[in-house]
CSV table of C-alpha atoms (C1' of nucleotides) in Angstrom, one decimal:
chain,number,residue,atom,x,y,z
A,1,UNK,CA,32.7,18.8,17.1
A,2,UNK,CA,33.9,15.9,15.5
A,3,UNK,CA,32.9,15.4,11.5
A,4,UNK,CA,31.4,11.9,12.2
A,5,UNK,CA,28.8,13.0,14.5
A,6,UNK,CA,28.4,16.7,12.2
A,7,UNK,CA,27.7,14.0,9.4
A,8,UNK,CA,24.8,12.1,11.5
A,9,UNK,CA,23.4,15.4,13.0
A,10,UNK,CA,22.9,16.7,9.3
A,11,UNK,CA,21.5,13.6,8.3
A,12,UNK,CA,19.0,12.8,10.8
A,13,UNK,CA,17.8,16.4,9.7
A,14,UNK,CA,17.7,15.9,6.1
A,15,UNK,CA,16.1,12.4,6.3
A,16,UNK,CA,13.6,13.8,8.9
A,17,UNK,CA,12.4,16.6,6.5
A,18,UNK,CA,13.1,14.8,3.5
A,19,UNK,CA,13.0,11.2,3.5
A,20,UNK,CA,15.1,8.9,2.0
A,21,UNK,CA,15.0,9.2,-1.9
A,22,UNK,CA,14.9,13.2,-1.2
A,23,UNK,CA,17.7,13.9,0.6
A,24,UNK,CA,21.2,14.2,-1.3
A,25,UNK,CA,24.8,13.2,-0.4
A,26,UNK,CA,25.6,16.8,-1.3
A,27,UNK,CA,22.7,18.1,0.9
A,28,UNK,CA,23.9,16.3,4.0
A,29,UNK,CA,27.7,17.2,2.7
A,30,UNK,CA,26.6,21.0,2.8
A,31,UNK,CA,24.5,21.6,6.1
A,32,UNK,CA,27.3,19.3,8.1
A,33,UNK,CA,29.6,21.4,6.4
A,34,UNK,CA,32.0,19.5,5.7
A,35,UNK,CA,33.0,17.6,1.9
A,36,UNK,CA,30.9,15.2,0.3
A,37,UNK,CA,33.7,12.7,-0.4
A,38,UNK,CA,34.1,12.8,3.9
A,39,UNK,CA,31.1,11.2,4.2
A,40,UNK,CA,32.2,8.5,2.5
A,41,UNK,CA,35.0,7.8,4.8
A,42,UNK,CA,32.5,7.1,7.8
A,43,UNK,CA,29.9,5.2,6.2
A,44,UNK,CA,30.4,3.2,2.5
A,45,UNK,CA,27.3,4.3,1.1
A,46,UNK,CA,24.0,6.6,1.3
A,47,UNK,CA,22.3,3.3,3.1
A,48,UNK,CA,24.4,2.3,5.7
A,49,UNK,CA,23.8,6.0,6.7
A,50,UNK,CA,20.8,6.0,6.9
A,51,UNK,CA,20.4,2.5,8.7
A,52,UNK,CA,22.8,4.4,11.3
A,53,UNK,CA,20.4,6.9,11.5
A,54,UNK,CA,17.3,4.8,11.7
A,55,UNK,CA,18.6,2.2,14.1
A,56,UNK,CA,19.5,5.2,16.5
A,57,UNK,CA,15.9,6.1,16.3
A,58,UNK,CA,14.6,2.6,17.2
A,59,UNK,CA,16.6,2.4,20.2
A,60,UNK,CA,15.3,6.0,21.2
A,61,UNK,CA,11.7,4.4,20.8
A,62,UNK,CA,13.2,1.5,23.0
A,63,UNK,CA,14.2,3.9,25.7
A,64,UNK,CA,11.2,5.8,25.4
A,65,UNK,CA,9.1,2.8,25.5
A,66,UNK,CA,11.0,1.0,28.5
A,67,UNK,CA,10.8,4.2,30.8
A,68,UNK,CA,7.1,4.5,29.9
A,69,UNK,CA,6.7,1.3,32.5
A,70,UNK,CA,5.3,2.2,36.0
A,71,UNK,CA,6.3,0.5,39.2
A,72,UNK,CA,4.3,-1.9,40.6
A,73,UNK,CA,1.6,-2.1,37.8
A,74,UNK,CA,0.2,-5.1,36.7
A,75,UNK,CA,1.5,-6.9,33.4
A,76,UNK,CA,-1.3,-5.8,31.3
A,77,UNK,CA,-1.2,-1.9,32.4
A,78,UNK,CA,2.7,-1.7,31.7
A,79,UNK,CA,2.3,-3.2,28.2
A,80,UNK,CA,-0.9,-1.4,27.6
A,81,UNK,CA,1.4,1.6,28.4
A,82,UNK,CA,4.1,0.7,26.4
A,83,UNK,CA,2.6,-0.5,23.3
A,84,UNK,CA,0.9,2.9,22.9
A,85,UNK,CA,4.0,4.6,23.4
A,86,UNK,CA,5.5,2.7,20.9
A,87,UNK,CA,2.5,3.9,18.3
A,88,UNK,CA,2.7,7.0,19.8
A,89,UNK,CA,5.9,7.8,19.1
A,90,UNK,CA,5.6,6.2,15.2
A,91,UNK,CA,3.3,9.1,14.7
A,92,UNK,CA,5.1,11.8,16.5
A,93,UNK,CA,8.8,11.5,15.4
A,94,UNK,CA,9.9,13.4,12.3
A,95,UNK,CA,11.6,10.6,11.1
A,96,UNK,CA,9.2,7.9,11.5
A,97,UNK,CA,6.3,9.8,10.2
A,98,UNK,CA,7.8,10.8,6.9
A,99,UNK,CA,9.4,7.1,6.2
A,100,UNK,CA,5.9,5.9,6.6
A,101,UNK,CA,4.6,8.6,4.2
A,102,UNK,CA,7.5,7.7,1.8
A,103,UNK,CA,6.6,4.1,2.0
A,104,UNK,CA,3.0,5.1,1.2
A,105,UNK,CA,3.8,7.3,-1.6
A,106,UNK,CA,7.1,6.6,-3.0
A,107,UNK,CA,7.5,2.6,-2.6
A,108,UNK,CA,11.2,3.3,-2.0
A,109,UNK,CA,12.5,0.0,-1.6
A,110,UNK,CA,15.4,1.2,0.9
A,111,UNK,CA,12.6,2.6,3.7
A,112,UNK,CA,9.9,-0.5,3.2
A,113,UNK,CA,13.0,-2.6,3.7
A,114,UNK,CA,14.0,-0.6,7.0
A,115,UNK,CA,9.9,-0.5,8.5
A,116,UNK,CA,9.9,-4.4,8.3
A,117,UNK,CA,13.1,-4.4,10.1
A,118,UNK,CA,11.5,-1.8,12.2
A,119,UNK,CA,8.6,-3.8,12.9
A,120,UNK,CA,10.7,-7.0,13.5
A,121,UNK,CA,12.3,-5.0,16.0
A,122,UNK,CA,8.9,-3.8,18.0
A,123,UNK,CA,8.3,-7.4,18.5
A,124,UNK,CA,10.8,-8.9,19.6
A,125,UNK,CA,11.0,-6.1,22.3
A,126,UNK,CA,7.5,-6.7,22.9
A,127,UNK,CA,8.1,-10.9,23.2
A,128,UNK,CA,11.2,-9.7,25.5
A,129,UNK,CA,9.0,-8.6,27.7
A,130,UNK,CA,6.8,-11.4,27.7
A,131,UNK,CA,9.3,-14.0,28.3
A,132,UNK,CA,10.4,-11.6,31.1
A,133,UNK,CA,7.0,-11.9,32.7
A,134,UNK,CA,7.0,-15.8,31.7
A,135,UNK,CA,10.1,-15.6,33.8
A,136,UNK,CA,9.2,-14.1,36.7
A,137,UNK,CA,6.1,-16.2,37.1
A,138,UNK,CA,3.8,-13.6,36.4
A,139,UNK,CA,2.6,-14.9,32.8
A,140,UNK,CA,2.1,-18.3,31.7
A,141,UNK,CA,4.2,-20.1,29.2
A,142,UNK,CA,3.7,-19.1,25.7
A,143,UNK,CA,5.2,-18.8,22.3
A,144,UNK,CA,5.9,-15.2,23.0
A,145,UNK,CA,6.9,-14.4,19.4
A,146,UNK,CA,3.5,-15.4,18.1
A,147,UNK,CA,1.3,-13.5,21.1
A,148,UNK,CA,4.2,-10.3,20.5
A,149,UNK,CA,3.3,-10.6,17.3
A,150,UNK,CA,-1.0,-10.7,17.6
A,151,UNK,CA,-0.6,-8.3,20.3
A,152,UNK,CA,0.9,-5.3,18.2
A,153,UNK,CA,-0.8,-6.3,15.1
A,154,UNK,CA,-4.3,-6.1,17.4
A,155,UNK,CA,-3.3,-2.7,18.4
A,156,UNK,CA,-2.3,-1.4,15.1
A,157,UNK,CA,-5.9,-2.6,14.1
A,158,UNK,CA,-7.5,-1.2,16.8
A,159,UNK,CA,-5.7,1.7,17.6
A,160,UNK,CA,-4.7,2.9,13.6
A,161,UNK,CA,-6.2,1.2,11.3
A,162,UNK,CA,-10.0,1.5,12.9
A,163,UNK,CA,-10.4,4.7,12.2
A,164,UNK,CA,-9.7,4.7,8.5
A,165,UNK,CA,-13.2,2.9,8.3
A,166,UNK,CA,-14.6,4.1,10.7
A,167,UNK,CA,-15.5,7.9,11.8
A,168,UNK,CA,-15.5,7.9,15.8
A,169,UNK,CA,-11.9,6.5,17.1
A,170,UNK,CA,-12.5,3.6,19.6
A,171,UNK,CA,-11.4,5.4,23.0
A,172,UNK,CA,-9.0,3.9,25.0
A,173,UNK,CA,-11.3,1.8,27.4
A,174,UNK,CA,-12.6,-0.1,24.7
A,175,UNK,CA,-9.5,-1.1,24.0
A,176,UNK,CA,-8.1,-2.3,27.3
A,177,UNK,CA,-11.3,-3.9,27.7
A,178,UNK,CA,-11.8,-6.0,24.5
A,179,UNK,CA,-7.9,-6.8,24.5
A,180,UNK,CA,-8.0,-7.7,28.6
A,181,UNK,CA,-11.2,-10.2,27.6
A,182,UNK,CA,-9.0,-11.5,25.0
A,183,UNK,CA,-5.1,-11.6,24.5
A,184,UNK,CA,-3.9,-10.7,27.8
A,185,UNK,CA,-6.6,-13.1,30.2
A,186,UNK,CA,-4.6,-15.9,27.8
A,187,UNK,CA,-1.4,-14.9,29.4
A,188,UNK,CA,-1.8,-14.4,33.1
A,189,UNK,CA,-1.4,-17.3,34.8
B,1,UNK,CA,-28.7,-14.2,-24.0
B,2,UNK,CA,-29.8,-10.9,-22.9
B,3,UNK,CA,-27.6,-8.1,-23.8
B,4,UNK,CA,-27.1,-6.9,-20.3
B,5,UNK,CA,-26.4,-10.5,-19.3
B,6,UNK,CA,-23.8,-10.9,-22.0
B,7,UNK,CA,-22.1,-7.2,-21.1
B,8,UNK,CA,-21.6,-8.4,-17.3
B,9,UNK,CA,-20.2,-11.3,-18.6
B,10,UNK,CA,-17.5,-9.5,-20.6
B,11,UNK,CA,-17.2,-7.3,-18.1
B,12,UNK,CA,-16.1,-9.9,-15.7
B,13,UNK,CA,-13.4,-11.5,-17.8
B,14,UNK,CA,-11.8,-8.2,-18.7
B,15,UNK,CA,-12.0,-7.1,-15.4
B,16,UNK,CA,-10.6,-10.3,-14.0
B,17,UNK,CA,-7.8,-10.0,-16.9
B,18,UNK,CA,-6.4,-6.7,-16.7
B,19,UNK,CA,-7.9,-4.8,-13.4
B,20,UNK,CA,-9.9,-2.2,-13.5
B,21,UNK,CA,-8.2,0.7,-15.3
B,22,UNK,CA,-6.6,-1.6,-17.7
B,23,UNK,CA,-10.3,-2.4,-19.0
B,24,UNK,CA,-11.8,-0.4,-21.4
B,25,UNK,CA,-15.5,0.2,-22.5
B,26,UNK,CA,-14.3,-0.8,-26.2
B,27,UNK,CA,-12.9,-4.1,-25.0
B,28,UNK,CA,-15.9,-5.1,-22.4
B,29,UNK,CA,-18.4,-3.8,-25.8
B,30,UNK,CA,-16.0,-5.9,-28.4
B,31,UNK,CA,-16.0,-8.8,-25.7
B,32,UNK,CA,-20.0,-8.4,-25.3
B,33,UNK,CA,-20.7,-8.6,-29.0
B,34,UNK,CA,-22.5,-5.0,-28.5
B,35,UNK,CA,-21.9,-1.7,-29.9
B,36,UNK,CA,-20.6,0.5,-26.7
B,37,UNK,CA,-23.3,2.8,-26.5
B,38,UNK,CA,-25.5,0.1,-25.4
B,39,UNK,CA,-23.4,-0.5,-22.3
B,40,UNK,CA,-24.6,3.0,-21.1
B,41,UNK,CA,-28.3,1.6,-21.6
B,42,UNK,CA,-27.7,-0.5,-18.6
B,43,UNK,CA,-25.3,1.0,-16.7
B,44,UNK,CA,-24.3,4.9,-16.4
B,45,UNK,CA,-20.7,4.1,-16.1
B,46,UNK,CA,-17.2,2.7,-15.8
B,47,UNK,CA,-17.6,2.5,-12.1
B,48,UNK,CA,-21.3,1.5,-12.0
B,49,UNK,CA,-20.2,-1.3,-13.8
B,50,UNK,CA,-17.3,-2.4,-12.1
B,51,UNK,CA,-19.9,-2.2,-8.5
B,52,UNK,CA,-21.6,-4.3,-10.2
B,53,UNK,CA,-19.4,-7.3,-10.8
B,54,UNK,CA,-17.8,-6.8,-7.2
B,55,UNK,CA,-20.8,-6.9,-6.0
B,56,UNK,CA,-21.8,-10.5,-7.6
B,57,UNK,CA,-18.4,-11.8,-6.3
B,58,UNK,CA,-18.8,-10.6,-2.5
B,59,UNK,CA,-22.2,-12.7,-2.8
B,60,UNK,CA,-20.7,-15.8,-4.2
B,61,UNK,CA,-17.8,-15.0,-1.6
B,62,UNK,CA,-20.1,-15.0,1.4
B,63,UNK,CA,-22.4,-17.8,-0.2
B,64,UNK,CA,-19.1,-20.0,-0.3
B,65,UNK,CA,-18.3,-19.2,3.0
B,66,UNK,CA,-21.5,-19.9,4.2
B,67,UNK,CA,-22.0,-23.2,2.9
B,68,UNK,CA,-18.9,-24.0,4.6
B,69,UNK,CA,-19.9,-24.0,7.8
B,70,UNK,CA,-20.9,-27.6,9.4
B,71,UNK,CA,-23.7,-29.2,11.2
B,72,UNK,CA,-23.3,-29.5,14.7
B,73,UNK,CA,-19.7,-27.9,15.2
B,74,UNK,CA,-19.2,-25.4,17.8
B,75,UNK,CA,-19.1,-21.7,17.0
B,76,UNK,CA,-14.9,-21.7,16.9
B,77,UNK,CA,-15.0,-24.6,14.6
B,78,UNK,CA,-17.5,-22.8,12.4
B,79,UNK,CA,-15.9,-19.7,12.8
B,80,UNK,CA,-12.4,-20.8,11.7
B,81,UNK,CA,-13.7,-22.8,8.9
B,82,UNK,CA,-15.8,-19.5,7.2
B,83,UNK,CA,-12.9,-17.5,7.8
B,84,UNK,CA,-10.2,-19.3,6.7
B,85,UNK,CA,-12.5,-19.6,3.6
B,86,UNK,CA,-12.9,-15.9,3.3
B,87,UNK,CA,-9.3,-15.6,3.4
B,88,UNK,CA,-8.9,-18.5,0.3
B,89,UNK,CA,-11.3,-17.0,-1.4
B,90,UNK,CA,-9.5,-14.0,-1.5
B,91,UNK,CA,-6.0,-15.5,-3.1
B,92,UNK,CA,-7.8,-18.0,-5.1
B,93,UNK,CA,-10.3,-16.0,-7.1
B,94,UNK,CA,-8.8,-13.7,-10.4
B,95,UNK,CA,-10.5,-10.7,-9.8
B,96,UNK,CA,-10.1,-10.4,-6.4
B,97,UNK,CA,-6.6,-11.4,-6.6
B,98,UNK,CA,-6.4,-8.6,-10.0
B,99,UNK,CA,-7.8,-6.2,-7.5
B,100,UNK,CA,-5.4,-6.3,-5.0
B,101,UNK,CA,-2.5,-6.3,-7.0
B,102,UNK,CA,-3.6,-3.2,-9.1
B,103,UNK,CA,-4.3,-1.3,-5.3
B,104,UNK,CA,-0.8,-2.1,-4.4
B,105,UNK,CA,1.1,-1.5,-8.2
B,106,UNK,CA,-1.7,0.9,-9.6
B,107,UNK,CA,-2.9,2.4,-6.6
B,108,UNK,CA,-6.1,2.8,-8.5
B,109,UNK,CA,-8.5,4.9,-6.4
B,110,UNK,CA,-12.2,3.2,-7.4
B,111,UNK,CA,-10.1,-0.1,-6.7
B,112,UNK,CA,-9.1,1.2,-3.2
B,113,UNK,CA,-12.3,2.1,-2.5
B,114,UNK,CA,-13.8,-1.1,-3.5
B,115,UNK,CA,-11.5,-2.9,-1.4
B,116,UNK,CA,-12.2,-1.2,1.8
B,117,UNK,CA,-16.1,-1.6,1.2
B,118,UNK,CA,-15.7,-5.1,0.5
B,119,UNK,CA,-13.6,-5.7,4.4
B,120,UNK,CA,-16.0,-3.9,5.4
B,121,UNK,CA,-18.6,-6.4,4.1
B,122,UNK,CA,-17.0,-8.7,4.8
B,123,UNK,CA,-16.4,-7.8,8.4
B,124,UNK,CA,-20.6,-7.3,8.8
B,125,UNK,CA,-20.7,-11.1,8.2
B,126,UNK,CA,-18.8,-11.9,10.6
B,127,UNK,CA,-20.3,-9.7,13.0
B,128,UNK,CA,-23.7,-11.1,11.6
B,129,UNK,CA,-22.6,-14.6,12.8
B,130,UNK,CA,-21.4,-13.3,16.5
B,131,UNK,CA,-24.6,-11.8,17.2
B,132,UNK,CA,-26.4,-15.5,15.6
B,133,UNK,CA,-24.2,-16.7,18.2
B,134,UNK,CA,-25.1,-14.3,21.6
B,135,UNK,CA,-29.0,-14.7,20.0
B,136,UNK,CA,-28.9,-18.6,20.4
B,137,UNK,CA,-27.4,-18.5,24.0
B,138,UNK,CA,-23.7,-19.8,22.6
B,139,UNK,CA,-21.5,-16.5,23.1
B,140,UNK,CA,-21.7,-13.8,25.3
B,141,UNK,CA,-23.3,-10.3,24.4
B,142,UNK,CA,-20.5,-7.9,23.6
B,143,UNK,CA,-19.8,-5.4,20.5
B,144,UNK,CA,-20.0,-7.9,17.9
B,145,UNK,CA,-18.7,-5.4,15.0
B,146,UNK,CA,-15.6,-4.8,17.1
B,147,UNK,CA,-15.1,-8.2,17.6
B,148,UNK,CA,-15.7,-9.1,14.1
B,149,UNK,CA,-13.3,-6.7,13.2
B,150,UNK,CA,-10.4,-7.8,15.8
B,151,UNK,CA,-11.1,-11.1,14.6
B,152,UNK,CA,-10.8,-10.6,11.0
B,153,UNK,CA,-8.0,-8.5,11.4
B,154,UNK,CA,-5.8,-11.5,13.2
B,155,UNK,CA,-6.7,-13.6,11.2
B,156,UNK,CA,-5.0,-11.4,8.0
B,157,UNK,CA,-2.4,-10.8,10.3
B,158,UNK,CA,-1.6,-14.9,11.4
B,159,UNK,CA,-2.3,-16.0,8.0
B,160,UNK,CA,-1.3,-13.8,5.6
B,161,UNK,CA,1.1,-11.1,6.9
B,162,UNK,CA,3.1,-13.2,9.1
B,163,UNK,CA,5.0,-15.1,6.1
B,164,UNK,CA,6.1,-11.9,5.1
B,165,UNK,CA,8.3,-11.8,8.0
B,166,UNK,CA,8.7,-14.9,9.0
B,167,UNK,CA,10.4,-17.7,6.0
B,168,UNK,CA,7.8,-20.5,7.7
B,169,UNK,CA,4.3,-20.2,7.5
B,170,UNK,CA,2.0,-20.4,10.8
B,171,UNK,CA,0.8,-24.2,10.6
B,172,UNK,CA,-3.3,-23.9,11.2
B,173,UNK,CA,-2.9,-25.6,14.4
B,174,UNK,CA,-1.0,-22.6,15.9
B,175,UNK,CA,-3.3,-20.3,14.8
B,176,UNK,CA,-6.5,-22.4,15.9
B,177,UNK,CA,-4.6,-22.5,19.3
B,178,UNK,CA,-3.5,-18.9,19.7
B,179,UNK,CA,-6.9,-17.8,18.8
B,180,UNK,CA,-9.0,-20.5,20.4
B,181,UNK,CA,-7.0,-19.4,23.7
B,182,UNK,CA,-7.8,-15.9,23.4
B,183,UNK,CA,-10.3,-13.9,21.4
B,184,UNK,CA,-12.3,-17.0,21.0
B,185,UNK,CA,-12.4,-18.4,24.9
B,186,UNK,CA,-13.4,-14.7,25.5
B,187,UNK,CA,-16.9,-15.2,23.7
B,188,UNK,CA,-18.1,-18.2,24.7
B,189,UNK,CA,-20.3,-18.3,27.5
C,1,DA,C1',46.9,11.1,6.2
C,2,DA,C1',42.6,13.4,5.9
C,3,DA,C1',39.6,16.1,3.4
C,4,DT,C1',37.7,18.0,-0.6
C,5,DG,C1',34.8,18.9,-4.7
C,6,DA,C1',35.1,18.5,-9.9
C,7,DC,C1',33.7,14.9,-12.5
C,8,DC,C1',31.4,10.7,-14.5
C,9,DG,C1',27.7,7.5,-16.1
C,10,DG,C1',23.5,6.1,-15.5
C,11,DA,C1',19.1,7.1,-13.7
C,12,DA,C1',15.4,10.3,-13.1
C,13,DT,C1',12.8,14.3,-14.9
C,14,DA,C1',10.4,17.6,-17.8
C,15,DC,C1',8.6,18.5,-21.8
C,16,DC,C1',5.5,18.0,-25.6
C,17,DA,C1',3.5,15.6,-29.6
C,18,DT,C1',0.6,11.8,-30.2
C,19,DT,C1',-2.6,8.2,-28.8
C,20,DC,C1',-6.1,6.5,-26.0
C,21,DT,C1',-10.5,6.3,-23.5
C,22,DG,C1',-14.8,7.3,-21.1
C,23,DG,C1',-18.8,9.1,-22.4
C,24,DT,C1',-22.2,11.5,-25.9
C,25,DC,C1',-25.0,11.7,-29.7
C,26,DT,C1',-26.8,11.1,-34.1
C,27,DG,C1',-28.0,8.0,-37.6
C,28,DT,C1',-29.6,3.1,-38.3
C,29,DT,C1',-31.9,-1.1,-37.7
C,30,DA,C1',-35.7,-4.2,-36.6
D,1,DT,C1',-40.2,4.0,-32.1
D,2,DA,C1',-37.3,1.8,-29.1
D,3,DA,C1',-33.0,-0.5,-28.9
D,4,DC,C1',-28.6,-0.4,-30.8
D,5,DA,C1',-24.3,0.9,-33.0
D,6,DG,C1',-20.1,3.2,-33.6
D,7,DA,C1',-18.0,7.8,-35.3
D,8,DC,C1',-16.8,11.5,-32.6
D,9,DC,C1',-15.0,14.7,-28.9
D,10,DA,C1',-12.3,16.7,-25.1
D,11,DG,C1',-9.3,15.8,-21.8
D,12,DA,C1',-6.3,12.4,-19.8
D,13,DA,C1',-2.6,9.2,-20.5
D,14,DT,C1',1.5,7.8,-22.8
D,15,DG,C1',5.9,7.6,-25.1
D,16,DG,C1',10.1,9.3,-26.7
D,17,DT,C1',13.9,12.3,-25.9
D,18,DA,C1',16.7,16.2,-24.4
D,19,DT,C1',18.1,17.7,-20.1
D,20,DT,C1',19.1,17.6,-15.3
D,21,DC,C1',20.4,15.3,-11.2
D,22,DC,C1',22.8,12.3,-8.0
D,23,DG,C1',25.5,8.6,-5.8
D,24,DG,C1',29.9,7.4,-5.8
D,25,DT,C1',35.1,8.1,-7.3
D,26,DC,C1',39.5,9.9,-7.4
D,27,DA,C1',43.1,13.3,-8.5
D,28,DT,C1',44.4,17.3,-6.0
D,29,DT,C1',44.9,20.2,-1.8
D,30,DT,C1',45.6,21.0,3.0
DNA sequence: AAATGACCGGAATACCATTCTGGTCTGTTA
DNA sequence: TAACAGACCAGAATGGTATTCCGGTCATTT
């Protein structure tokens, strides 16, 4: 197999089991087999690496995300669906899970950096949608940056962040229902 | 002045000055103009102490925000106007503002937990105001603490976390709008 | 030309001697 | 005798330094 993709392979492991700040050059050199200095010649330094690692993760989320959608459901059930495939998947995936742990513990500058992007990311495929919907008549005209945005930071809240204060998880109906009252009945037209 | 007076006193300054675990018992004693032991005649410790303080501050807090509310506005207007103030409050006032910084520098864990109580509180008022509301016939019934709390939480997110992101702020029209079209219109009857 | 790994300097770590701090307690003051 | 003060204690925090570790380079090998 060709040493580029050896190279990736060993670091998506290492960075999965790791994290960032705990996986070395020499430990992704070793378990692609292949010399530290080679690295080198694909990507100029231990970041750019690991952006190539992370951004192949987001667009698996993407895809994940995207094939989540059901035909011939309404607006609000697809991104209902989608949205908690998204957080879903942030709390399933290796990778994800132990950036967010690093970022949590560790403060490495390199992975907060990379989650914001991440997050930048998740909304604007979230206002893609929107402005899809917007386009096809089904939604009403909006800033679809700013709803993209209250929408996955509503569902972070309600979905995540709830619980940490609170000892019974909302279930799933009270969410579609407070969110259909709310965010979504804004959008359809 | 009463010794216990003077020692809540100090105990604010120094707290407001250098966070919680950079305050010591000698320093809030020296400050008070009392031998340390005596601090332990009032309160049985560190913590109890610090409660204490916070605890004075998430009155005034709510007592500001409460005045703020206007005559003969509609619930939105009132609404927006006490939470905007909550949120001011918040980066205007040195302790709080010590408090936060030392949970995300220090990581302190009787700061942390002080934190979440005080959303907490903080979220209650709200929710006390929602069900003032569905009591005098202006909103509809519905699970005011969740409300509260989706409320609260957008309003972090719009005003606060947003500019971390984005290089220009929200103006408060947008956010009035955004909200006013969505969680808001979703109350009233 | 491509790949390697010994090597480098600076950053991180581990260690331990010293200081600091929350809380107690006995002596003192009013 | 009740309130107060501050010396005192044990354990935690800190600081300084000797050592290890790691990202990145580059002379050598394949």
């Amino acid at each position: 197999m060709d040493r580029r993709e050896e190279i990736i392979l060993a670091a998506e492991k290492s960075f999965s089991m790791f994290g960032y700040k705990a996986t070395t050059m020499d430990q992704v050199a070793k378990i692609a087999n292949v010399g530290k200095g080679t690295i080198y010649t694909f990507f100029s330094n231990k970041e750019e690496l690991f952006h190539s690692i992370v951004w192949k993760m987001v667009e698996e989320m993407k895809d994940i995300s995207e094939r989540t959608a059901i035909e011939g459901a309404t607006f609000q059930e697809n991104a209902h669906a989608r949205i908690m495939q998204l957080l879903k998947f942030r709390e399933t995936h290796q990778l994800f899970i132990k950036l967010i742990e690093e970022e949590k513990e560790l403060r490495t500058p390199a992975v907060g950096d990379v989650l914001t992007t991440i997050e930048k990311e998740i909304v604007n495929f979230i206002a893609g949608k929107i402005d899809r919907g917007v386009a096809k008549g089904e939604l009403k005209p909006c800033d679809s940056e700013l709803i993209a945005y209250l929408l996955f930071k509503s569902y972070v809240a309600l979905v995540n962040d709830w619980s940490k204060t609170h000892d019974k998880q909302l279930t799933e109906k009270q969410i579609t229902d407070v969110l259909n009252n709310t965010i979504f009945s804004s959008l359809l037209v």
